[in-house]
Amino acid sequence: MLPLAEAWARYEAIRDRLPAAGAPGRTRQVAGLLDVADEFDGFLFDSFGVLNVGETAIPGAAECLTALRRMGKRIRILTNAASYTGDAALAKYRRMNLDVARDEIVSSRDVTLAHLGSVAQGLRWGAIAAEDDCFADAVGHAMVDLLDPGVSWDAVEGFVFLSSARWTVPLQDRLAEALMRRPRPAVIGNPDLVAPREGGLTVEPGFWAHDLQDRTGIVPRFFGKPYPEAFEIALSDMGPGRYAMIGDTLHTDILGGQAAGLATILVTDHGLFAGQDTAPFIAASGIVPDIALPSI
Ligand SMILES: [Mg+2]
């Protein structure tokens, strides 16, 4: 677990590795998403802190999605979740009674696997993944579980970081040493530094990745918000229109939305800033959402 102040300082310390923020304007405060729904043709939703916290839907989220569909709004879920497949994400939304279709979900895992061939062709990838991940969706790629005791770290030709669930400081030290000994591509499937969960902020692949970059000089390829590929995939089949990115974090959702040329909406009562006044964070970072609301 990481305190918010530390996570925030780290996000600001790596700002030059993130897309540039949009020109700072003023944030308009509204009560809920339906208050501004008329202004947009559709929405790109972050998941954690907007639709759900952990395995629980945020009160009102299901009703909001239903109302937006009645209004004919286009919907995408743009989530930096790489630990499980898109099909597993769909099952999770179903369990929470959130009306979402598979082709509306764009997870950073999907984005990473879709772009892996552009990083390098034909490599044997060692994946840092959740337990029992079988990589069935890594179609066309040779991928093994790096934490499988039978896998030699010297025999893999690139590293893909999908989940920090089993990652530890000693493993990080070992990976840094392996990369120093023989540099290889590192691909990060979740750029988040932390994730808000029921017990506090957990350390996520992005956090470990920036530490690796500091220690080895190897610049990882990040896929997912705030980087452009996730937005390109999400927007590719939505058609022209006025779209807004809605999320709970400034350095991923809002920054990425601005870089993609979207309107941005910050959710303040759940997720990263739950229980905090967001104004000082917005002022300190210069990442200014167009709209803020407590909860959808
Ligand atoms: Mg979130």
PDB file of C-alpha atoms and ligand atoms in Angstrom:
ATOM      1  CA  MET A   1       0.000   0.000   0.000  1.00  0.00           C
ATOM      2  CA  LEU A   2       1.129   3.539  -0.773  1.00  0.00           C
ATOM      3  CA  PRO A   3      -0.128   6.772   0.841  1.00  0.00           C
ATOM      4  CA  LEU A   4      -1.807   9.221  -1.582  1.00  0.00           C
ATOM      5  CA  ALA A   5       0.858  11.902  -0.945  1.00  0.00           C
ATOM      6  CA  GLU A   6       3.600   9.518  -2.068  1.00  0.00           C
ATOM      7  CA  ALA A   7       1.671   8.329  -5.136  1.00  0.00           C
ATOM      8  CA  TRP A   8       0.955  11.942  -6.058  1.00  0.00           C
ATOM      9  CA  ALA A   9       4.614  12.968  -5.710  1.00  0.00           C
ATOM     10  CA  ARG A  10       5.640  10.071  -7.920  1.00  0.00           C
ATOM     11  CA  TYR A  11       3.089  10.984 -10.611  1.00  0.00           C
ATOM     12  CA  GLU A  12       4.434  14.537 -10.652  1.00  0.00           C
ATOM     13  CA  ALA A  13       8.056  13.290 -10.709  1.00  0.00           C
ATOM     14  CA  ILE A  14       7.441  11.325 -13.924  1.00  0.00           C
ATOM     15  CA  ARG A  15       5.456  14.058 -15.688  1.00  0.00           C
ATOM     16  CA  ASP A  16       8.012  14.314 -18.511  1.00  0.00           C
ATOM     17  CA  ARG A  17       7.251  10.670 -19.363  1.00  0.00           C
ATOM     18  CA  LEU A  18       3.521  11.401 -19.764  1.00  0.00           C
ATOM     19  CA  PRO A  19       1.665  13.261 -22.508  1.00  0.00           C
ATOM     20  CA  ALA A  20       1.413  17.030 -22.111  1.00  0.00           C
ATOM     21  CA  ALA A  21      -1.624  18.511 -20.368  1.00  0.00           C
ATOM     22  CA  GLY A  22      -4.125  20.659 -22.234  1.00  0.00           C
ATOM     23  CA  ALA A  23      -4.248  24.409 -21.764  1.00  0.00           C
ATOM     24  CA  PRO A  24      -5.555  25.048 -18.229  1.00  0.00           C
ATOM     25  CA  GLY A  25      -9.096  26.410 -18.181  1.00  0.00           C
ATOM     26  CA  ARG A  26     -11.750  26.453 -15.503  1.00  0.00           C
ATOM     27  CA  THR A  27     -13.525  23.440 -14.066  1.00  0.00           C
ATOM     28  CA  ARG A  28     -17.304  23.538 -14.083  1.00  0.00           C
ATOM     29  CA  GLN A  29     -18.889  21.791 -11.090  1.00  0.00           C
ATOM     30  CA  VAL A  30     -22.100  19.828 -11.725  1.00  0.00           C
ATOM     31  CA  ALA A  31     -24.132  17.411  -9.616  1.00  0.00           C
ATOM     32  CA  GLY A  32     -24.108  14.384 -11.892  1.00  0.00           C
ATOM     33  CA  LEU A  33     -23.368  13.106 -15.390  1.00  0.00           C
ATOM     34  CA  LEU A  34     -26.952  13.352 -16.631  1.00  0.00           C
ATOM     35  CA  ASP A  35     -26.753  17.132 -16.046  1.00  0.00           C
ATOM     36  CA  VAL A  36     -24.278  17.424 -18.936  1.00  0.00           C
ATOM     37  CA  ALA A  37     -25.316  14.421 -21.058  1.00  0.00           C
ATOM     38  CA  ASP A  38     -26.963  16.656 -23.690  1.00  0.00           C
ATOM     39  CA  GLU A  39     -23.608  18.246 -24.459  1.00  0.00           C
ATOM     40  CA  PHE A  40     -22.051  14.990 -25.692  1.00  0.00           C
ATOM     41  CA  ASP A  41     -22.705  12.173 -28.170  1.00  0.00           C
ATOM     42  CA  GLY A  42     -20.970   9.643 -25.972  1.00  0.00           C
ATOM     43  CA  PHE A  43     -18.657   8.911 -23.066  1.00  0.00           C
ATOM     44  CA  LEU A  44     -15.469   6.992 -22.436  1.00  0.00           C
ATOM     45  CA  PHE A  45     -15.744   5.685 -18.896  1.00  0.00           C
ATOM     46  CA  ASP A  46     -12.899   4.774 -16.634  1.00  0.00           C
ATOM     47  CA  SER A  47     -13.975   1.801 -14.546  1.00  0.00           C
ATOM     48  CA  PHE A  48     -12.356   1.839 -11.080  1.00  0.00           C
ATOM     49  CA  GLY A  49     -13.612   4.860  -9.137  1.00  0.00           C
ATOM     50  CA  VAL A  50     -16.294   5.702 -11.705  1.00  0.00           C
ATOM     51  CA  LEU A  51     -18.435   2.610 -12.281  1.00  0.00           C
ATOM     52  CA  ASN A  52     -17.118   0.375  -9.541  1.00  0.00           C
ATOM     53  CA  VAL A  53     -14.791   0.137  -6.573  1.00  0.00           C
ATOM     54  CA  GLY A  54     -13.341  -3.350  -6.466  1.00  0.00           C
ATOM     55  CA  GLU A  55     -16.124  -5.849  -7.086  1.00  0.00           C
ATOM     56  CA  THR A  56     -18.891  -3.427  -6.118  1.00  0.00           C
ATOM     57  CA  ALA A  57     -20.806  -1.134  -8.474  1.00  0.00           C
ATOM     58  CA  ILE A  58     -20.916   2.485  -7.332  1.00  0.00           C
ATOM     59  CA  PRO A  59     -24.501   3.404  -6.361  1.00  0.00           C
ATOM     60  CA  GLY A  60     -26.268   5.002  -9.325  1.00  0.00           C
ATOM     61  CA  ALA A  61     -23.812   3.716 -11.960  1.00  0.00           C
ATOM     62  CA  ALA A  62     -26.176   1.095 -13.402  1.00  0.00           C
ATOM     63  CA  GLU A  63     -29.045   3.606 -13.578  1.00  0.00           C
ATOM     64  CA  CYS A  64     -26.792   6.196 -15.225  1.00  0.00           C
ATOM     65  CA  LEU A  65     -25.707   3.761 -17.967  1.00  0.00           C
ATOM     66  CA  THR A  66     -29.337   2.805 -18.596  1.00  0.00           C
ATOM     67  CA  ALA A  67     -30.400   6.456 -18.848  1.00  0.00           C
ATOM     68  CA  LEU A  68     -27.532   7.274 -21.244  1.00  0.00           C
ATOM     69  CA  ARG A  69     -28.522   4.352 -23.480  1.00  0.00           C
ATOM     70  CA  ARG A  70     -32.110   5.587 -23.574  1.00  0.00           C
ATOM     71  CA  MET A  71     -30.737   8.926 -24.747  1.00  0.00           C
ATOM     72  CA  GLY A  72     -28.813   7.149 -27.525  1.00  0.00           C
ATOM     73  CA  LYS A  73     -25.357   7.985 -26.155  1.00  0.00           C
ATOM     74  CA  ARG A  74     -22.382   5.905 -27.274  1.00  0.00           C
ATOM     75  CA  ILE A  75     -20.457   4.245 -24.461  1.00  0.00           C
ATOM     76  CA  ARG A  76     -16.973   2.785 -24.107  1.00  0.00           C
ATOM     77  CA  ILE A  77     -15.233   1.496 -20.998  1.00  0.00           C
ATOM     78  CA  LEU A  78     -11.569   2.475 -21.116  1.00  0.00           C
ATOM     79  CA  THR A  79      -9.846   0.703 -18.273  1.00  0.00           C
ATOM     80  CA  ASN A  80      -6.210   0.209 -17.288  1.00  0.00           C
ATOM     81  CA  ALA A  81      -6.949  -3.341 -16.221  1.00  0.00           C
ATOM     82  CA  ALA A  82      -4.481  -5.875 -17.543  1.00  0.00           C
ATOM     83  CA  SER A  83      -4.659  -8.648 -14.954  1.00  0.00           C
ATOM     84  CA  TYR A  84      -7.598 -10.370 -16.590  1.00  0.00           C
ATOM     85  CA  THR A  85      -9.001 -10.789 -20.102  1.00  0.00           C
ATOM     86  CA  GLY A  86     -11.718  -8.685 -21.701  1.00  0.00           C
ATOM     87  CA  ASP A  87     -14.087 -11.633 -21.393  1.00  0.00           C
ATOM     88  CA  ALA A  88     -13.401 -11.787 -17.649  1.00  0.00           C
ATOM     89  CA  ALA A  89     -14.031  -8.035 -17.429  1.00  0.00           C
ATOM     90  CA  LEU A  90     -17.380  -8.532 -19.144  1.00  0.00           C
ATOM     91  CA  ALA A  91     -18.314 -11.262 -16.638  1.00  0.00           C
ATOM     92  CA  LYS A  92     -17.413  -8.883 -13.818  1.00  0.00           C
ATOM     93  CA  TYR A  93     -19.698  -6.135 -15.178  1.00  0.00           C
ATOM     94  CA  ARG A  94     -22.506  -8.673 -15.516  1.00  0.00           C
ATOM     95  CA  ARG A  95     -22.056  -9.715 -11.871  1.00  0.00           C
ATOM     96  CA  MET A  96     -22.392  -6.058 -10.884  1.00  0.00           C
ATOM     97  CA  ASN A  97     -25.494  -5.629 -13.081  1.00  0.00           C
ATOM     98  CA  LEU A  98     -23.765  -3.012 -15.246  1.00  0.00           C
ATOM     99  CA  ASP A  99     -25.130  -3.019 -18.789  1.00  0.00           C
ATOM    100  CA  VAL A 100     -21.931  -3.194 -20.846  1.00  0.00           C
ATOM    101  CA  ALA A 101     -21.236  -5.158 -24.052  1.00  0.00           C
ATOM    102  CA  ARG A 102     -17.932  -6.889 -24.788  1.00  0.00           C
ATOM    103  CA  ASP A 103     -17.146  -4.667 -27.761  1.00  0.00           C
ATOM    104  CA  GLU A 104     -17.604  -1.576 -25.577  1.00  0.00           C
ATOM    105  CA  ILE A 105     -14.762  -2.654 -23.278  1.00  0.00           C
ATOM    106  CA  VAL A 106     -11.266  -1.469 -24.204  1.00  0.00           C
ATOM    107  CA  SER A 107      -8.865  -2.699 -21.541  1.00  0.00           C
ATOM    108  CA  SER A 108      -5.185  -1.809 -21.502  1.00  0.00           C
ATOM    109  CA  ARG A 109      -4.561  -5.544 -21.743  1.00  0.00           C
ATOM    110  CA  ASP A 110      -6.389  -5.618 -25.094  1.00  0.00           C
ATOM    111  CA  VAL A 111      -4.408  -2.573 -26.227  1.00  0.00           C
ATOM    112  CA  THR A 112      -1.097  -4.086 -25.124  1.00  0.00           C
ATOM    113  CA  LEU A 113      -1.676  -7.399 -26.875  1.00  0.00           C
ATOM    114  CA  ALA A 114      -2.888  -5.628 -30.027  1.00  0.00           C
ATOM    115  CA  HIS A 115       0.358  -3.606 -30.170  1.00  0.00           C
ATOM    116  CA  LEU A 116       2.894  -6.183 -28.966  1.00  0.00           C
ATOM    117  CA  GLY A 117       3.935  -7.003 -32.524  1.00  0.00           C
ATOM    118  CA  SER A 118       4.757  -3.346 -33.135  1.00  0.00           C
ATOM    119  CA  VAL A 119       7.271  -3.412 -30.258  1.00  0.00           C
ATOM    120  CA  ALA A 120       9.077  -6.505 -31.541  1.00  0.00           C
ATOM    121  CA  GLN A 121       8.196  -9.476 -33.712  1.00  0.00           C
ATOM    122  CA  GLY A 122       8.486 -13.129 -32.839  1.00  0.00           C
ATOM    123  CA  LEU A 123       9.860 -12.765 -29.313  1.00  0.00           C
ATOM    124  CA  ARG A 124       9.388 -15.219 -26.489  1.00  0.00           C
ATOM    125  CA  TRP A 125       7.755 -12.953 -23.908  1.00  0.00           C
ATOM    126  CA  GLY A 126       7.982 -13.468 -20.163  1.00  0.00           C
ATOM    127  CA  ALA A 127       4.793 -12.113 -18.598  1.00  0.00           C
ATOM    128  CA  ILE A 128       4.441 -10.763 -15.083  1.00  0.00           C
ATOM    129  CA  ALA A 129       0.848 -11.781 -14.608  1.00  0.00           C
ATOM    130  CA  ALA A 130      -1.798 -12.824 -12.135  1.00  0.00           C
ATOM    131  CA  GLU A 131      -1.823 -16.406 -10.927  1.00  0.00           C
ATOM    132  CA  ASP A 132      -3.383 -18.862 -13.411  1.00  0.00           C
ATOM    133  CA  ASP A 133      -3.269 -16.400 -16.336  1.00  0.00           C
ATOM    134  CA  CYS A 134      -3.050 -18.634 -19.408  1.00  0.00           C
ATOM    135  CA  PHE A 135      -2.583 -15.840 -22.014  1.00  0.00           C
ATOM    136  CA  ALA A 136      -5.277 -17.332 -24.264  1.00  0.00           C
ATOM    137  CA  ASP A 137      -5.870 -13.828 -25.650  1.00  0.00           C
ATOM    138  CA  ALA A 138      -2.196 -13.321 -26.562  1.00  0.00           C
ATOM    139  CA  VAL A 139      -2.980 -14.699 -30.003  1.00  0.00           C
ATOM    140  CA  GLY A 140       0.077 -15.085 -32.206  1.00  0.00           C
ATOM    141  CA  HIS A 141       2.545 -14.395 -29.386  1.00  0.00           C
ATOM    142  CA  ALA A 142       4.764 -16.819 -27.471  1.00  0.00           C
ATOM    143  CA  MET A 143       4.186 -15.918 -23.819  1.00  0.00           C
ATOM    144  CA  VAL A 144       5.194 -17.695 -20.642  1.00  0.00           C
ATOM    145  CA  ASP A 145       4.563 -16.937 -16.981  1.00  0.00           C
ATOM    146  CA  LEU A 146       7.783 -15.375 -15.693  1.00  0.00           C
ATOM    147  CA  LEU A 147       6.947 -16.538 -12.166  1.00  0.00           C
ATOM    148  CA  ASP A 148       6.595 -20.153 -13.247  1.00  0.00           C
ATOM    149  CA  PRO A 149       9.562 -21.801 -11.472  1.00  0.00           C
ATOM    150  CA  GLY A 150      10.381 -23.697 -14.682  1.00  0.00           C
ATOM    151  CA  VAL A 151      10.919 -20.508 -16.698  1.00  0.00           C
ATOM    152  CA  SER A 152      14.466 -19.202 -17.109  1.00  0.00           C
ATOM    153  CA  TRP A 153      14.578 -15.400 -17.063  1.00  0.00           C
ATOM    154  CA  ASP A 154      17.653 -15.525 -19.296  1.00  0.00           C
ATOM    155  CA  ALA A 155      15.709 -17.471 -21.943  1.00  0.00           C
ATOM    156  CA  VAL A 156      12.904 -14.927 -22.403  1.00  0.00           C
ATOM    157  CA  GLU A 157      13.484 -12.207 -24.987  1.00  0.00           C
ATOM    158  CA  GLY A 158      11.156  -9.523 -23.648  1.00  0.00           C
ATOM    159  CA  PHE A 159       9.091  -8.738 -20.573  1.00  0.00           C
ATOM    160  CA  VAL A 160       5.382  -7.884 -20.423  1.00  0.00           C
ATOM    161  CA  PHE A 161       4.057  -6.485 -17.137  1.00  0.00           C
ATOM    162  CA  LEU A 162       0.335  -7.213 -16.797  1.00  0.00           C
ATOM    163  CA  SER A 163      -0.278  -7.570 -13.065  1.00  0.00           C
ATOM    164  CA  SER A 164       1.534  -6.567  -9.887  1.00  0.00           C
ATOM    165  CA  ALA A 165      -0.507  -8.983  -7.739  1.00  0.00           C
ATOM    166  CA  ARG A 166       2.447 -11.298  -7.111  1.00  0.00           C
ATOM    167  CA  TRP A 167       5.290  -8.814  -7.632  1.00  0.00           C
ATOM    168  CA  THR A 168       7.717  -7.995  -4.799  1.00  0.00           C
ATOM    169  CA  VAL A 169      10.809  -5.884  -4.155  1.00  0.00           C
ATOM    170  CA  PRO A 170      13.160  -8.910  -4.407  1.00  0.00           C
ATOM    171  CA  LEU A 171      11.606  -9.848  -7.774  1.00  0.00           C
ATOM    172  CA  GLN A 172      12.001  -6.253  -8.946  1.00  0.00           C
ATOM    173  CA  ASP A 173      15.685  -6.331  -7.948  1.00  0.00           C
ATOM    174  CA  ARG A 174      16.119  -9.567  -9.859  1.00  0.00           C
ATOM    175  CA  LEU A 175      14.441  -8.135 -12.970  1.00  0.00           C
ATOM    176  CA  ALA A 176      16.568  -4.965 -12.864  1.00  0.00           C
ATOM    177  CA  GLU A 177      19.702  -7.127 -12.633  1.00  0.00           C
ATOM    178  CA  ALA A 178      18.535  -9.322 -15.526  1.00  0.00           C
ATOM    179  CA  LEU A 179      17.896  -6.257 -17.694  1.00  0.00           C
ATOM    180  CA  MET A 180      21.246  -4.693 -16.819  1.00  0.00           C
ATOM    181  CA  ARG A 181      22.987  -7.941 -17.714  1.00  0.00           C
ATOM    182  CA  ARG A 182      21.133  -8.216 -21.023  1.00  0.00           C
ATOM    183  CA  PRO A 183      18.855  -5.348 -22.092  1.00  0.00           C
ATOM    184  CA  ARG A 184      15.528  -6.491 -23.564  1.00  0.00           C
ATOM    185  CA  PRO A 185      12.221  -4.802 -24.404  1.00  0.00           C
ATOM    186  CA  ALA A 186       9.893  -4.102 -21.478  1.00  0.00           C
ATOM    187  CA  VAL A 187       6.190  -3.598 -22.195  1.00  0.00           C
ATOM    188  CA  ILE A 188       3.818  -2.288 -19.543  1.00  0.00           C
ATOM    189  CA  GLY A 189       0.160  -3.263 -19.798  1.00  0.00           C
ATOM    190  CA  ASN A 190      -1.040  -0.938 -17.043  1.00  0.00           C
ATOM    191  CA  PRO A 191       0.522   2.546 -16.739  1.00  0.00           C
ATOM    192  CA  ASP A 192      -1.214   3.278 -13.414  1.00  0.00           C
ATOM    193  CA  LEU A 193       1.150   3.851 -10.487  1.00  0.00           C
ATOM    194  CA  VAL A 194      -1.509   2.961  -7.921  1.00  0.00           C
ATOM    195  CA  ALA A 195      -5.055   1.661  -7.809  1.00  0.00           C
ATOM    196  CA  PRO A 196      -7.618   2.580  -5.176  1.00  0.00           C
ATOM    197  CA  ARG A 197      -9.014  -0.540  -3.564  1.00  0.00           C
ATOM    198  CA  GLU A 198     -11.080  -1.192  -0.496  1.00  0.00           C
ATOM    199  CA  GLY A 199      -8.022  -1.183   1.814  1.00  0.00           C
ATOM    200  CA  GLY A 200      -6.097   1.748   0.262  1.00  0.00           C
ATOM    201  CA  LEU A 201      -3.816   2.353  -2.731  1.00  0.00           C
ATOM    202  CA  THR A 202      -2.085  -0.708  -4.182  1.00  0.00           C
ATOM    203  CA  VAL A 203       1.136  -0.426  -6.189  1.00  0.00           C
ATOM    204  CA  GLU A 204       0.507  -1.144  -9.888  1.00  0.00           C
ATOM    205  CA  PRO A 205       2.712  -2.060 -12.891  1.00  0.00           C
ATOM    206  CA  GLY A 206       3.361   1.577 -13.857  1.00  0.00           C
ATOM    207  CA  PHE A 207       5.020   2.203 -10.501  1.00  0.00           C
ATOM    208  CA  TRP A 208       7.414  -0.706 -10.924  1.00  0.00           C
ATOM    209  CA  ALA A 209       8.052   0.230 -14.564  1.00  0.00           C
ATOM    210  CA  HIS A 210       9.239   3.761 -13.791  1.00  0.00           C
ATOM    211  CA  ASP A 211      11.498   2.342 -11.089  1.00  0.00           C
ATOM    212  CA  LEU A 212      12.965  -0.037 -13.685  1.00  0.00           C
ATOM    213  CA  GLN A 213      13.539   2.854 -16.078  1.00  0.00           C
ATOM    214  CA  ASP A 214      15.307   4.823 -13.325  1.00  0.00           C
ATOM    215  CA  ARG A 215      17.534   1.885 -12.478  1.00  0.00           C
ATOM    216  CA  THR A 216      18.349   0.433 -15.906  1.00  0.00           C
ATOM    217  CA  GLY A 217      17.883   3.283 -18.362  1.00  0.00           C
ATOM    218  CA  ILE A 218      15.623   1.019 -20.424  1.00  0.00           C
ATOM    219  CA  VAL A 219      12.567   2.976 -21.538  1.00  0.00           C
ATOM    220  CA  PRO A 220       9.515   0.693 -21.330  1.00  0.00           C
ATOM    221  CA  ARG A 221       6.637   0.896 -23.797  1.00  0.00           C
ATOM    222  CA  PHE A 222       3.450   1.757 -21.932  1.00  0.00           C
ATOM    223  CA  PHE A 223      -0.003   0.891 -23.260  1.00  0.00           C
ATOM    224  CA  GLY A 224      -3.197   2.217 -21.687  1.00  0.00           C
ATOM    225  CA  LYS A 225      -4.270   5.624 -20.393  1.00  0.00           C
ATOM    226  CA  PRO A 226      -2.836   8.289 -20.609  1.00  0.00           C
ATOM    227  CA  TYR A 227      -0.997   7.063 -23.727  1.00  0.00           C
ATOM    228  CA  PRO A 228      -2.703   7.468 -27.117  1.00  0.00           C
ATOM    229  CA  GLU A 229      -3.200   3.867 -28.327  1.00  0.00           C
ATOM    230  CA  ALA A 230      -6.043   3.095 -25.883  1.00  0.00           C
ATOM    231  CA  PHE A 231      -7.934   6.207 -26.970  1.00  0.00           C
ATOM    232  CA  GLU A 232      -7.317   5.446 -30.651  1.00  0.00           C
ATOM    233  CA  ILE A 233      -8.808   1.960 -30.298  1.00  0.00           C
ATOM    234  CA  ALA A 234     -11.776   3.200 -28.245  1.00  0.00           C
ATOM    235  CA  LEU A 235     -12.573   6.042 -30.640  1.00  0.00           C
ATOM    236  CA  SER A 236     -11.907   4.120 -33.849  1.00  0.00           C
ATOM    237  CA  ASP A 237     -15.410   2.738 -34.190  1.00  0.00           C
ATOM    238  CA  MET A 238     -17.435   5.386 -32.318  1.00  0.00           C
ATOM    239  CA  GLY A 239     -17.741   7.612 -35.355  1.00  0.00           C
ATOM    240  CA  PRO A 240     -17.395  11.384 -35.365  1.00  0.00           C
ATOM    241  CA  GLY A 241     -18.969  13.165 -32.413  1.00  0.00           C
ATOM    242  CA  ARG A 242     -18.493  15.094 -29.205  1.00  0.00           C
ATOM    243  CA  TYR A 243     -17.019  12.745 -26.624  1.00  0.00           C
ATOM    244  CA  ALA A 244     -15.888  13.093 -23.030  1.00  0.00           C
ATOM    245  CA  MET A 245     -13.482  10.990 -20.978  1.00  0.00           C
ATOM    246  CA  ILE A 246     -14.749  10.502 -17.435  1.00  0.00           C
ATOM    247  CA  GLY A 247     -12.401   9.253 -14.715  1.00  0.00           C
ATOM    248  CA  ASP A 248     -11.140   9.635 -11.163  1.00  0.00           C
ATOM    249  CA  THR A 249      -7.433  10.300 -11.796  1.00  0.00           C
ATOM    250  CA  LEU A 250      -5.765  13.399 -13.194  1.00  0.00           C
ATOM    251  CA  HIS A 251      -2.557  11.799 -14.539  1.00  0.00           C
ATOM    252  CA  THR A 252      -4.243   8.971 -16.458  1.00  0.00           C
ATOM    253  CA  ASP A 253      -7.899   9.724 -17.279  1.00  0.00           C
ATOM    254  CA  ILE A 254      -7.893  13.517 -17.527  1.00  0.00           C
ATOM    255  CA  LEU A 255      -4.393  13.923 -18.981  1.00  0.00           C
ATOM    256  CA  GLY A 256      -5.000  11.139 -21.507  1.00  0.00           C
ATOM    257  CA  GLY A 257      -8.414  12.528 -22.434  1.00  0.00           C
ATOM    258  CA  GLN A 258      -6.934  15.978 -23.017  1.00  0.00           C
ATOM    259  CA  ALA A 259      -4.101  14.571 -25.121  1.00  0.00           C
ATOM    260  CA  ALA A 260      -6.674  12.695 -27.207  1.00  0.00           C
ATOM    261  CA  GLY A 261      -8.593  15.929 -27.789  1.00  0.00           C
ATOM    262  CA  LEU A 262     -11.599  14.949 -25.684  1.00  0.00           C
ATOM    263  CA  ALA A 263     -13.584  16.875 -23.114  1.00  0.00           C
ATOM    264  CA  THR A 264     -12.746  15.639 -19.607  1.00  0.00           C
ATOM    265  CA  ILE A 265     -14.844  14.954 -16.531  1.00  0.00           C
ATOM    266  CA  LEU A 266     -13.355  14.236 -13.087  1.00  0.00           C
ATOM    267  CA  VAL A 267     -15.230  12.106 -10.537  1.00  0.00           C
ATOM    268  CA  THR A 268     -14.258  13.318  -7.077  1.00  0.00           C
ATOM    269  CA  ASP A 269     -16.079  11.239  -4.464  1.00  0.00           C
ATOM    270  CA  HIS A 270     -14.783   7.769  -5.393  1.00  0.00           C
ATOM    271  CA  GLY A 271     -11.429   6.342  -6.367  1.00  0.00           C
ATOM    272  CA  LEU A 272      -8.125   8.186  -6.065  1.00  0.00           C
ATOM    273  CA  PHE A 273      -9.424  11.393  -4.478  1.00  0.00           C
ATOM    274  CA  ALA A 274     -12.178   9.910  -2.300  1.00  0.00           C
ATOM    275  CA  GLY A 275     -12.428  11.980   0.869  1.00  0.00           C
ATOM    276  CA  GLN A 276     -10.054  14.686  -0.461  1.00  0.00           C
ATOM    277  CA  ASP A 277     -10.541  18.216  -1.729  1.00  0.00           C
ATOM    278  CA  THR A 278      -9.410  17.913  -5.357  1.00  0.00           C
ATOM    279  CA  ALA A 279      -8.813  21.647  -5.927  1.00  0.00           C
ATOM    280  CA  PRO A 280      -5.232  21.706  -4.571  1.00  0.00           C
ATOM    281  CA  PHE A 281      -4.309  18.677  -6.680  1.00  0.00           C
ATOM    282  CA  ILE A 282      -5.712  20.283  -9.824  1.00  0.00           C
ATOM    283  CA  ALA A 283      -3.893  23.538  -9.080  1.00  0.00           C
ATOM    284  CA  ALA A 284      -0.575  21.829  -8.280  1.00  0.00           C
ATOM    285  CA  SER A 285      -0.564  19.683 -11.416  1.00  0.00           C
ATOM    286  CA  GLY A 286      -2.110  22.110 -13.883  1.00  0.00           C
ATOM    287  CA  ILE A 287      -4.200  19.186 -15.143  1.00  0.00           C
ATOM    288  CA  VAL A 288      -7.584  20.892 -15.208  1.00  0.00           C
ATOM    289  CA  PRO A 289     -10.694  18.868 -16.069  1.00  0.00           C
ATOM    290  CA  ASP A 290     -13.484  20.633 -17.952  1.00  0.00           C
ATOM    291  CA  ILE A 291     -16.123  19.338 -15.566  1.00  0.00           C
ATOM    292  CA  ALA A 292     -16.092  17.861 -12.040  1.00  0.00           C
ATOM    293  CA  LEU A 293     -18.864  15.914 -10.358  1.00  0.00           C
ATOM    294  CA  PRO A 294     -19.026  13.926  -7.136  1.00  0.00           C
ATOM    295  CA  SER A 295     -20.404  10.736  -8.634  1.00  0.00           C
ATOM    296  CA  ILE A 296     -22.122   9.684 -11.841  1.00  0.00           C
TER     297      ILE A 296
HETATM  298 MG    MG B   1      -9.995   4.902 -12.036  1.00  0.00          MG
END
